[in-house]
Protein backbone atom coordinates (compact mmCIF):
# COMPACT_ATOMS: atom_id res chain seq x y z
CA UNK A 1 -2.25 -23.98 25.56
CA UNK A 2 -2.98 -20.21 25.99
CA UNK A 3 -6.48 -20.04 24.59
CA UNK A 4 -7.16 -16.65 26.28
CA UNK A 5 -4.53 -14.84 24.23
CA UNK A 6 -5.75 -13.79 20.82
CA UNK A 7 -4.08 -12.00 17.92
CA UNK A 8 -5.65 -10.54 14.79
CA UNK A 9 -4.37 -10.56 11.20
CA UNK A 10 -2.41 -7.35 10.56
CA UNK A 11 -1.87 -6.62 14.23
CA UNK A 12 1.60 -5.37 15.23
CA UNK A 13 3.41 -7.34 17.86
CA UNK A 14 6.80 -6.98 19.53
CA UNK A 15 9.18 -9.83 18.62
CA UNK A 16 12.72 -9.67 19.97
CA UNK A 17 12.40 -5.95 20.50
CA UNK A 18 11.24 -5.23 16.96
CA UNK A 19 7.79 -4.80 15.45
CA UNK A 20 6.34 -7.74 13.48
CA UNK A 21 3.01 -8.14 11.75
CA UNK A 22 0.67 -11.06 12.53
CA UNK A 23 -0.17 -12.93 9.25
CA UNK A 24 -1.92 -15.93 10.89
CA UNK A 25 -3.29 -16.67 14.29
CA UNK A 26 -5.87 -18.90 15.82
CA UNK A 27 -7.00 -19.26 19.43
CA UNK A 28 -6.74 -23.03 19.12
CA UNK A 29 -2.98 -23.36 19.41
CA UNK A 30 0.06 -21.64 20.90
CA UNK A 31 1.66 -20.89 17.56
CA UNK A 32 1.16 -17.78 15.40
CA UNK A 33 2.72 -16.76 12.10
CA UNK A 34 4.38 -13.31 11.94
CA UNK A 35 6.20 -11.29 9.28
CA UNK A 36 9.42 -9.61 10.48
CA UNK A 37 10.56 -6.19 9.31
CA UNK A 38 12.82 -7.75 6.68
CA UNK A 39 9.79 -9.62 5.18
CA UNK A 40 10.73 -13.02 6.66
CA UNK A 41 7.68 -15.01 7.72
CA UNK A 42 8.16 -17.26 10.79
CA UNK A 43 6.06 -19.25 13.24
CA UNK A 44 6.49 -18.40 16.88
CA UNK A 45 5.01 -19.39 20.23
CA UNK A 46 2.49 -16.73 21.40
CA UNK A 47 4.10 -16.81 24.82
CA UNK A 48 7.34 -15.47 23.29
CA UNK A 49 5.61 -12.22 22.57
CA UNK A 50 4.99 -11.57 26.27
CA UNK A 51 8.38 -10.83 27.76
CA UNK A 52 10.40 -14.02 27.38
CA UNK A 53 12.56 -12.52 24.60
CA UNK A 54 11.70 -8.89 25.01
CA UNK A 55 14.40 -6.24 25.30
CA UNK A 56 15.41 -5.68 28.91
CA UNK A 57 14.91 -1.98 28.40
CA UNK A 58 11.27 -1.57 27.42
CA UNK A 59 11.77 2.10 26.63
CA UNK A 60 14.43 1.32 24.08
CA UNK A 61 12.10 -1.17 22.41
CA UNK A 62 9.35 1.32 22.26
CA UNK A 63 11.68 3.97 20.85
CA UNK A 64 12.75 1.50 18.13
CA UNK A 65 9.11 0.89 17.21
CA UNK A 66 8.33 4.61 17.09
CA UNK A 67 11.40 5.16 14.92
CA UNK A 68 10.30 2.29 12.60
CA UNK A 69 6.78 3.73 12.20
CA UNK A 70 8.09 7.28 11.67
CA UNK A 71 10.39 6.06 8.88
CA UNK A 72 7.64 4.01 7.27
CA UNK A 73 5.17 6.90 7.41
CA UNK A 74 7.72 9.19 5.70
CA UNK A 75 8.34 6.57 3.00
CA UNK A 76 4.62 6.27 2.45
CA UNK A 77 4.20 9.99 2.09
CA UNK A 78 6.95 10.00 -0.54
CA UNK A 79 5.32 7.11 -2.34
CA UNK A 80 1.95 8.87 -2.37
CA UNK A 81 3.66 11.90 -4.03
CA UNK A 82 5.01 9.57 -6.71
CA UNK A 83 1.60 8.06 -7.27
CA UNK A 84 0.05 11.48 -7.53
CA UNK A 85 2.56 12.40 -10.24
CA UNK A 86 1.75 9.15 -12.09
CA UNK A 87 -1.96 9.95 -11.87
CA UNK A 88 -1.42 13.49 -13.16
CA UNK A 89 0.79 12.20 -16.02
CA UNK A 90 -1.82 9.61 -16.97
CA UNK A 91 -4.53 12.30 -16.98
CA UNK A 92 -2.49 14.46 -19.25
CA UNK A 93 -1.81 11.56 -21.60
CA UNK A 94 -5.51 10.64 -21.72
CA UNK A 95 -6.34 14.25 -22.66
CA UNK A 96 -3.71 14.17 -25.44
CA UNK A 97 -4.88 10.83 -26.77
CA UNK A 98 -8.54 11.99 -26.85
CA UNK A 99 -7.46 15.08 -28.85
CA UNK A 100 -5.41 12.88 -31.15
CA UNK A 101 -8.39 10.57 -31.74
CA UNK A 102 -10.71 13.52 -32.41
CA UNK A 103 -8.18 15.04 -34.81
CA UNK A 104 -7.82 11.68 -36.57
CA UNK A 105 -11.61 11.37 -37.02
CA UNK A 106 -11.82 14.96 -38.21
CA UNK A 107 -9.04 14.32 -40.76
CA UNK A 108 -11.16 11.52 -42.15
CA UNK A 109 -14.20 13.79 -42.30
CA UNK A 110 -15.98 11.75 -39.63
CA UNK A 111 -17.53 12.65 -36.34
CA UNK A 112 -17.82 9.16 -34.74
CA UNK A 113 -15.60 6.11 -34.65
CA UNK A 114 -18.45 3.81 -35.83
CA UNK A 115 -18.42 5.68 -39.14
CA UNK A 116 -15.02 4.31 -40.03
CA UNK A 117 -15.35 1.70 -42.78
CA UNK A 118 -11.80 1.05 -43.95
CA UNK A 119 -9.99 -1.70 -42.08
CA UNK A 120 -6.62 0.09 -41.83
CA UNK A 121 -8.33 3.21 -40.42
CA UNK A 122 -10.26 1.08 -37.87
CA UNK A 123 -6.98 -0.55 -36.84
CA UNK A 124 -5.26 2.79 -36.38
CA UNK A 125 -8.11 4.23 -34.40
CA UNK A 126 -8.35 1.10 -32.23
CA UNK A 127 -4.62 1.39 -31.43
CA UNK A 128 -5.18 4.94 -30.26
CA UNK A 129 -8.16 3.92 -28.18
CA UNK A 130 -6.19 1.03 -26.63
CA UNK A 131 -3.34 3.45 -25.76
CA UNK A 132 -5.90 5.78 -24.09
CA UNK A 133 -7.31 2.81 -22.19
CA UNK A 134 -3.78 1.85 -21.00
CA UNK A 135 -3.33 5.40 -19.62
CA UNK A 136 -6.71 5.13 -17.87
CA UNK A 137 -5.61 1.84 -16.30
CA UNK A 138 -2.39 3.54 -15.14
CA UNK A 139 -4.50 6.29 -13.54
CA UNK A 140 -6.78 3.73 -11.77
CA UNK A 141 -3.66 1.90 -10.49
CA UNK A 142 -2.19 5.14 -9.16
CA UNK A 143 -5.49 5.92 -7.40
CA UNK A 144 -5.57 2.48 -5.78
CA UNK A 145 -1.95 2.83 -4.69
CA UNK A 146 -2.68 6.24 -3.11
CA UNK A 147 -5.74 4.93 -1.24
CA UNK A 148 -4.02 1.79 -0.02
CA UNK A 149 -0.90 3.69 1.08
CA UNK A 150 -2.88 6.42 2.76
CA UNK A 151 -4.88 3.82 4.71
CA UNK A 152 -1.66 2.01 5.70
CA UNK A 153 -0.15 5.36 6.80
CA UNK A 154 -3.11 6.16 9.03
CA UNK A 155 -2.88 2.73 10.62
CA UNK A 156 0.85 3.22 11.27
CA UNK A 157 0.26 6.65 12.70
CA UNK A 158 -2.40 5.24 15.09
CA UNK A 159 -0.02 2.39 16.10
CA UNK A 160 2.77 4.96 16.67
CA UNK A 161 0.40 6.97 18.86
CA UNK A 162 -0.44 3.85 20.84
CA UNK A 163 3.21 3.21 21.45
CA UNK A 164 3.82 6.79 22.53
CA UNK A 165 0.92 6.37 25.00
CA UNK A 166 2.63 3.16 26.29
CA UNK A 167 5.80 5.20 26.87
CA UNK A 168 3.85 7.67 28.96
CA UNK A 169 2.51 4.87 31.15
CA UNK A 170 5.86 3.06 31.51
CA UNK A 171 7.77 6.25 32.37
CA UNK A 172 5.18 7.52 34.84
């Protein structure tokens, strides 16, 4: 057993010349579980990650990893733009729904929703309020997607920087 070698969840490792993410590892055995670039999850011997199946040309392997991170970072930037558009659309829809609800109350001669007494009017107002709530949930989801993707992008950028530093050491 190789108890001295440890891996952490989410850590990027080199498997057969390509980056893979650690999804389960324990110091108690030689096996770890990794997720390959294509999403496949496999169990491997920790020792395989230390040169037994590594590309013969380490620089080529590092270049592949940098290229992978660069592509992923660009995809994340594009996804963040899409999420920002979803957030802005939801904000606009919320504004429109609030105006629609205020106009509806005004048309009934009321100033607050609790003043509605007729069941059909309550039902109609509730439907508008639910639609507004749905837009708010879409906005919250877009915010969460932006934060998660931004965090992921920063992690990838740091990993890419680490690899670029490795290239400096191996070429020097």
